[in-house]
One Martini backbone bead per residue (centre of mass of N, CA, C, O) as a GRO file, in nm:
protein
  296
    1MET     BB    1   2.150  -5.437  -3.601
    2LEU     BB    2   2.319  -5.402  -3.300
    3ILE     BB    3   2.341  -5.624  -3.004
    4SER     BB    4   2.405  -5.578  -2.656
    5PHE     BB    5   2.363  -5.839  -2.390
    6LYS     BB    6   2.410  -5.802  -2.043
    7LYS     BB    7   2.474  -5.972  -1.728
    8TYR     BB    8   2.426  -5.840  -1.377
    9ASN     BB    9   2.240  -6.018  -1.240
   10LYS     BB   10   1.983  -5.762  -1.258
   11PHE     BB   11   2.165  -5.640  -1.495
   12TYR     BB   12   2.117  -5.438  -1.797
   13ASP     BB   13   2.297  -5.391  -2.111
   14ILE     BB   14   2.173  -5.214  -2.390
   15LEU     BB   15   2.328  -5.212  -2.711
   16THR     BB   16   2.276  -4.984  -2.979
   17CYS     BB   17   2.347  -4.973  -3.339
   18SER     BB   18   2.450  -4.900  -3.623
   19LYS     BB   19   2.610  -5.024  -3.903
   20GLY     BB   20   2.860  -4.817  -3.857
   21GLY     BB   21   2.859  -4.842  -3.543
   22ALA     BB   22   2.905  -4.731  -3.214
   23MET     BB   23   2.935  -4.414  -3.308
   24MET     BB   24   2.651  -4.468  -3.447
   25GLY     BB   25   2.362  -4.438  -3.290
   26GLN     BB   26   2.394  -4.475  -2.990
   27GLU     BB   27   2.260  -4.704  -2.738
   28VAL     BB   28   2.169  -4.707  -2.383
   29ARG     BB   29   2.002  -4.970  -2.182
   30LYS     BB   30   1.930  -4.963  -1.837
   31VAL     BB   31   1.821  -5.228  -1.606
   32VAL     BB   32   1.680  -5.239  -1.267
   33PHE     BB   33   1.602  -5.463  -0.997
   34ASP     BB   34   1.528  -5.389  -0.662
   35GLU     BB   35   1.464  -5.600  -0.398
   36GLU     BB   36   1.476  -5.416  -0.145
   37LEU     BB   37   1.298  -5.168  -0.271
   38GLU     BB   38   1.103  -5.249  -0.513
   39ILE     BB   39   1.247  -5.123  -0.778
   40GLU     BB   40   1.294  -4.943  -1.072
   41ALA     BB   41   1.578  -4.880  -1.297
   42TYR     BB   42   1.665  -4.627  -1.536
   43GLN     BB   43   1.917  -4.599  -1.817
   44PHE     BB   44   1.923  -4.367  -2.079
   45GLU     BB   45   2.115  -4.340  -2.391
   46GLY     BB   46   2.070  -4.196  -2.698
   47ILE     BB   47   1.768  -4.117  -2.733
   48MET     BB   48   1.508  -4.095  -3.006
   49GLN     BB   49   1.251  -4.182  -2.900
   50LYS     BB   50   0.909  -4.187  -2.934
   51PHE     BB   51   0.650  -4.153  -2.702
   52PRO     BB   52   0.349  -4.248  -2.662
   53ASN     BB   53   0.040  -4.240  -2.556
   54HIS     BB   54   0.043  -4.312  -2.200
   55PHE     BB   55   0.056  -4.537  -1.910
   56HIS     BB   56   0.108  -4.614  -1.564
   57GLU     BB   57   0.103  -4.801  -1.248
   58HIS     BB   58   0.333  -4.606  -1.166
   59TYR     BB   59   0.570  -4.428  -1.034
   60THR     BB   60   0.765  -4.140  -1.157
   61ILE     BB   61   1.122  -4.068  -1.135
   62LEU     BB   62   1.263  -3.811  -1.345
   63PHE     BB   63   1.574  -3.722  -1.521
   64ILE     BB   64   1.765  -3.496  -1.703
   65GLU     BB   65   2.095  -3.508  -1.848
   66LYS     BB   66   2.030  -3.500  -2.171
   67GLY     BB   67   1.854  -3.282  -2.349
   68ASN     BB   68   1.547  -3.214  -2.549
   69ARG     BB   69   1.200  -3.211  -2.450
   70HIS     BB   70   0.858  -3.293  -2.525
   71LEU     BB   71   0.591  -3.273  -2.292
   72VAL     BB   72   0.283  -3.460  -2.237
   73CYS     BB   73   0.068  -3.410  -1.945
   74LYS     BB   74  -0.249  -3.397  -1.903
   75ASN     BB   75  -0.257  -3.180  -2.150
   76LYS     BB   76   0.029  -3.069  -2.079
   77SER     BB   77   0.304  -2.859  -2.160
   78TYR     BB   78   0.666  -2.935  -2.190
   79ASP     BB   79   0.998  -2.812  -2.164
   80LEU     BB   80   1.296  -3.002  -2.162
   81HIS     BB   81   1.598  -3.020  -1.959
   82ALA     BB   82   1.874  -3.024  -1.813
   83GLY     BB   83   1.773  -3.074  -1.464
   84ASP     BB   84   1.496  -3.195  -1.491
   85LEU     BB   85   1.196  -3.287  -1.317
   86ILE     BB   86   0.982  -3.583  -1.312
   87LEU     BB   87   0.638  -3.630  -1.192
   88MET     BB   88   0.445  -3.938  -1.179
   89ASN     BB   89   0.148  -4.083  -1.170
   90PRO     BB   90  -0.065  -4.308  -1.182
   91ARG     BB   91  -0.234  -4.286  -1.489
   92GLU     BB   92  -0.066  -4.070  -1.642
   93ASN     BB   93  -0.076  -3.928  -1.929
   94HIS     BB   94   0.190  -3.956  -2.187
   95THR     BB   95   0.427  -3.769  -2.398
   96CYS     BB   96   0.740  -3.782  -2.602
   97GLU     BB   97   0.989  -3.561  -2.763
   98SER     BB   98   1.197  -3.408  -2.952
   99LEU     BB   99   1.302  -3.072  -3.003
  100ASP     BB  100   1.605  -3.111  -3.192
  101GLY     BB  101   1.713  -3.413  -3.271
  102GLN     BB  102   1.837  -3.498  -3.004
  103PRO     BB  103   1.958  -3.685  -2.772
  104LEU     BB  104   1.876  -3.884  -2.479
  105ASN     BB  105   1.928  -3.850  -2.120
  106TYR     BB  106   1.809  -4.076  -1.857
  107ARG     BB  107   1.656  -4.113  -1.528
  108ALA     BB  108   1.471  -4.377  -1.341
  109LEU     BB  109   1.198  -4.430  -1.106
  110ASN     BB  110   0.992  -4.715  -1.020
  111ILE     BB  111   0.678  -4.710  -0.825
  112ARG     BB  112   0.463  -4.885  -0.677
  113ALA     BB  113   0.183  -4.822  -0.502
  114GLU     BB  114   0.226  -5.034  -0.270
  115VAL     BB  115   0.514  -4.937  -0.207
  116MET     BB  116   0.454  -4.640  -0.147
  117LYS     BB  117   0.261  -4.693   0.087
  118LYS     BB  118   0.476  -4.826   0.269
  119ILE     BB  119   0.675  -4.590   0.278
  120VAL     BB  120   0.484  -4.378   0.395
  121TYR     BB  121   0.436  -4.527   0.661
  122GLU     BB  122   0.735  -4.527   0.757
  123ILE     BB  123   0.758  -4.209   0.755
  124THR     BB  124   0.452  -4.117   0.889
  125GLY     BB  125   0.241  -4.346   1.009
  126GLU     BB  126   0.058  -4.344   0.750
  127THR     BB  127  -0.229  -4.431   0.539
  128TYR     BB  128  -0.136  -4.348   0.204
  129ILE     BB  129  -0.170  -4.211  -0.126
  130PRO     BB  130   0.011  -4.018  -0.307
  131GLN     BB  131   0.019  -3.690  -0.486
  132PHE     BB  132   0.144  -3.538  -0.732
  133ASN     BB  133   0.140  -3.163  -0.792
  134GLN     BB  134   0.396  -3.192  -0.989
  135THR     BB  135   0.551  -3.259  -1.293
  136VAL     BB  136   0.760  -3.007  -1.307
  137ILE     BB  137   1.107  -2.944  -1.210
  138TYR     BB  138   1.311  -2.695  -1.254
  139ASP     BB  139   1.618  -2.720  -1.173
  140SER     BB  140   1.665  -2.951  -0.963
  141LYS     BB  141   1.793  -3.029  -0.640
  142GLU     BB  142   1.703  -3.340  -0.612
  143ILE     BB  143   1.894  -3.483  -0.817
  144ILE     BB  144   2.130  -3.555  -0.637
  145LEU     BB  145   1.973  -3.771  -0.471
  146ILE     BB  146   1.867  -3.942  -0.704
  147LYS     BB  147   2.144  -4.015  -0.826
  148GLU     BB  148   2.251  -4.164  -0.580
  149VAL     BB  149   2.041  -4.387  -0.573
  150HIS     BB  150   2.064  -4.483  -0.865
  151GLN     BB  151   2.365  -4.569  -0.855
  152MET     BB  152   2.334  -4.783  -0.635
  153ILE     BB  153   2.145  -4.962  -0.799
  154MET     BB  154   2.326  -5.006  -1.049
  155GLU     BB  155   2.568  -5.124  -0.847
  156LYS     BB  156   2.448  -5.313  -0.628
  157TYR     BB  157   2.417  -5.196  -0.351
  158LYS     BB  158   2.432  -5.338  -0.006
  159GLU     BB  159   2.422  -5.117   0.172
  160PHE     BB  160   2.201  -4.932   0.385
  161GLU     BB  161   2.248  -4.651   0.260
  162LYS     BB  162   2.048  -4.676   0.030
  163GLU     BB  163   1.791  -4.668   0.209
  164GLU     BB  164   1.839  -4.398   0.342
  165VAL     BB  165   1.844  -4.221   0.087
  166PHE     BB  166   1.566  -4.306  -0.017
  167TYR     BB  167   1.398  -4.202   0.227
  168PHE     BB  168   1.491  -3.907   0.205
  169LEU     BB  169   1.378  -3.860  -0.072
  170ILE     BB  170   1.077  -3.921  -0.021
  171GLU     BB  171   1.041  -3.716   0.204
  172GLU     BB  172   1.103  -3.468   0.029
  173LEU     BB  173   0.876  -3.514  -0.181
  174LEU     BB  174   0.636  -3.515   0.014
  175LYS     BB  175   0.673  -3.222   0.123
  176LYS     BB  176   0.684  -3.064  -0.169
  177TYR     BB  177   0.497  -3.265  -0.403
  178THR     BB  178   0.238  -3.343  -0.222
  179GLU     BB  179  -0.077  -3.497  -0.164
  180ARG     BB  180  -0.346  -3.612   0.063
  181VAL     BB  181  -0.448  -3.821  -0.179
  182GLU     BB  182  -0.560  -4.065  -0.379
  183ALA     BB  183  -0.710  -3.882  -0.606
  184GLN     BB  184  -0.789  -3.695  -0.871
  185ASP     BB  185  -1.057  -3.537  -1.005
  186VAL     BB  186  -1.126  -3.550  -1.368
  187GLN     BB  187  -1.422  -3.559  -1.460
  188ILE     BB  188  -1.552  -3.841  -1.508
  189SER     BB  189  -1.789  -3.990  -1.646
  190SER     BB  190  -1.992  -4.260  -1.616
  191HIS     BB  191  -1.965  -4.355  -1.910
  192ILE     BB  192  -1.651  -4.357  -1.921
  193LYS     BB  193  -1.603  -4.533  -1.674
  194ASP     BB  194  -1.740  -4.784  -1.792
  195VAL     BB  195  -1.537  -4.817  -2.023
  196CYS     BB  196  -1.285  -4.851  -1.851
  197ASP     BB  197  -1.382  -5.093  -1.684
  198TYR     BB  198  -1.418  -5.283  -1.923
  199MET     BB  199  -1.119  -5.281  -2.017
  200ASP     BB  200  -0.993  -5.370  -1.744
  201LYS     BB  201  -1.159  -5.658  -1.751
  202ASN     BB  202  -1.136  -5.721  -2.098
  203TYR     BB  203  -0.839  -5.714  -2.231
  204ARG     BB  204  -0.814  -6.022  -2.330
  205ASN     BB  205  -1.015  -5.934  -2.532
  206GLN     BB  206  -1.189  -5.861  -2.803
  207ILE     BB  207  -1.244  -5.515  -2.882
  208SER     BB  208  -1.489  -5.298  -2.980
  209LEU     BB  209  -1.623  -4.997  -3.049
  210GLN     BB  210  -1.916  -5.097  -3.023
  211ASP     BB  211  -1.898  -5.201  -2.738
  212LEU     BB  212  -1.847  -4.913  -2.617
  213CYS     BB  213  -2.108  -4.789  -2.724
  214ASP     BB  214  -2.307  -4.975  -2.576
  215ILE     BB  215  -2.214  -4.877  -2.291
  216SER     BB  216  -2.240  -4.551  -2.335
  217GLY     BB  217  -2.443  -4.451  -2.587
  218PHE     BB  218  -2.250  -4.376  -2.809
  219LYS     BB  219  -2.114  -4.279  -3.073
  220LYS     BB  220  -1.817  -4.323  -3.208
  221TYR     BB  221  -1.708  -4.031  -3.231
  222THR     BB  222  -1.817  -3.932  -2.961
  223LEU     BB  223  -1.654  -4.123  -2.787
  224ILE     BB  224  -1.371  -4.045  -2.874
  225ARG     BB  225  -1.392  -3.743  -2.799
  226ILE     BB  226  -1.476  -3.769  -2.497
  227PHE     BB  227  -1.259  -3.961  -2.396
  228THR     BB  228  -1.011  -3.787  -2.476
  229LYS     BB  229  -1.090  -3.536  -2.309
  230GLN     BB  230  -1.110  -3.685  -2.021
  231CYS     BB  231  -0.834  -3.886  -2.045
  232GLY     BB  232  -0.601  -3.803  -2.268
  233ILE     BB  233  -0.697  -4.064  -2.432
  234THR     BB  234  -0.763  -4.305  -2.628
  235PRO     BB  235  -0.926  -4.596  -2.627
  236TYR     BB  236  -0.695  -4.761  -2.761
  237GLN     BB  237  -0.461  -4.657  -2.586
  238TYR     BB  238  -0.581  -4.758  -2.325
  239LEU     BB  239  -0.593  -5.060  -2.390
  240GLU     BB  240  -0.287  -5.103  -2.457
  241THR     BB  241  -0.186  -5.008  -2.181
  242VAL     BB  242  -0.323  -5.219  -2.009
  243ARG     BB  243  -0.184  -5.459  -2.148
  244VAL     BB  244   0.109  -5.383  -2.087
  245ASN     BB  245   0.085  -5.369  -1.775
  246HIS     BB  246   0.001  -5.668  -1.746
  247SER     BB  247   0.244  -5.797  -1.891
  248LYS     BB  248   0.460  -5.732  -1.679
  249GLU     BB  249   0.356  -5.930  -1.463
  250LEU     BB  250   0.392  -6.190  -1.636
  251LEU     BB  251   0.694  -6.162  -1.698
  252LYS     BB  252   0.786  -6.183  -1.398
  253LEU     BB  253   0.679  -6.496  -1.390
  254GLY     BB  254   0.803  -6.627  -1.678
  255ILE     BB  255   0.631  -6.581  -1.912
  256GLU     BB  256   0.608  -6.609  -2.227
  257PRO     BB  257   0.556  -6.373  -2.464
  258ILE     BB  258   0.355  -6.534  -2.642
  259GLU     BB  259   0.161  -6.588  -2.400
  260VAL     BB  260   0.119  -6.298  -2.309
  261ALA     BB  261  -0.014  -6.198  -2.565
  262ILE     BB  262  -0.264  -6.380  -2.535
  263GLN     BB  263  -0.348  -6.295  -2.230
  264THR     BB  264  -0.363  -5.964  -2.330
  265GLY     BB  265  -0.497  -5.939  -2.643
  266PHE     BB  266  -0.304  -5.976  -2.859
  267SER     BB  267  -0.279  -6.073  -3.187
  268ASP     BB  268   0.045  -6.083  -3.152
  269GLN     BB  269   0.380  -6.074  -3.085
  270SER     BB  270   0.459  -5.830  -3.264
  271HIS     BB  271   0.248  -5.640  -3.152
  272PHE     BB  272   0.341  -5.654  -2.861
  273THR     BB  273   0.638  -5.567  -2.898
  274ARG     BB  274   0.584  -5.289  -3.019
  275PHE     BB  275   0.423  -5.167  -2.783
  276PHE     BB  276   0.619  -5.220  -2.555
  277LYS     BB  277   0.863  -5.058  -2.667
  278ASN     BB  278   0.715  -4.787  -2.700
  279PHE     BB  279   0.650  -4.762  -2.384
  280ILE     BB  280   0.929  -4.881  -2.232
  281GLY     BB  281   1.209  -4.929  -2.438
  282ILE     BB  282   1.178  -5.242  -2.436
  283THR     BB  283   1.153  -5.561  -2.459
  284PRO     BB  284   0.997  -5.821  -2.317
  285LYS     BB  285   1.252  -5.998  -2.283
  286GLN     BB  286   1.431  -5.781  -2.150
  287TYR     BB  287   1.243  -5.735  -1.910
  288GLN     BB  288   1.229  -6.028  -1.798
  289ILE     BB  289   1.538  -6.083  -1.732
  290ILE     BB  290   1.562  -5.899  -1.468
  291PHE     BB  291   1.386  -6.143  -1.304
  292LYS     BB  292   1.622  -6.340  -1.348
  293GLU     BB  293   1.866  -6.555  -1.208
  294GLU     BB  294   1.964  -6.686  -1.439
  295ASP     BB  295   2.176  -6.747  -1.672
  296ILE     BB  296   2.263  -6.655  -2.033
   0.00000   0.00000   0.00000
């Protein structure tokens, strides 16, 4: 596997290809953190990767440029094609894979909940965290505006036009596709909520299925079945997702991946790296570098 990894300020272009050369199985993964807007922008091209069932702590605004994918989000299925827009709230479990074995090109904006709350206040003058009420908008007209913002971020555009277009975009999405609620009640029982809370607080430690059974009062298979039905994700997938999401914050602080793996409860660095890349699409080290100022 050949890898090209170049830095432009906080912009990274990760090119991977098969042993046959750049024309065979080429992938390009570009990631930018925009300090002015405080958001991440992703541009992936030629992606064949299947993403496992997981969730993020941020909002995701994503559109398909090329390819056909099957998405499952909150236990609902969608077939996606070029021109479709995907809107996901924090902690909404999802998984996706190719529909036809062809590569995927997509662009995404990731917005942390506290940043979204600040943006909403500036736009509406009110303090609340919005909830997207549609996961997929087929053949979306908003993609033109999203692509404009995304391209400005990718090019490290410094004029305040970028901020104007970004605020117009969020205003449009707020009007059309959100509800004024903190979060929708997905009818999680108190027993399962206790299990989630335990994993949220103790993710750094080694947790056994029996530990979760002791908390919930369920037998092992009963817990797995009920947890998966109510949360849309298995207990182990939930735990590893919590660990990956916490690891992102530590990586941003410059903590070395091997130490991050220890602090977030992974058994070793290779285990951590595998889960991180499966969920995020790049390795922990590649993710960390976009937040570093120094040259490499």
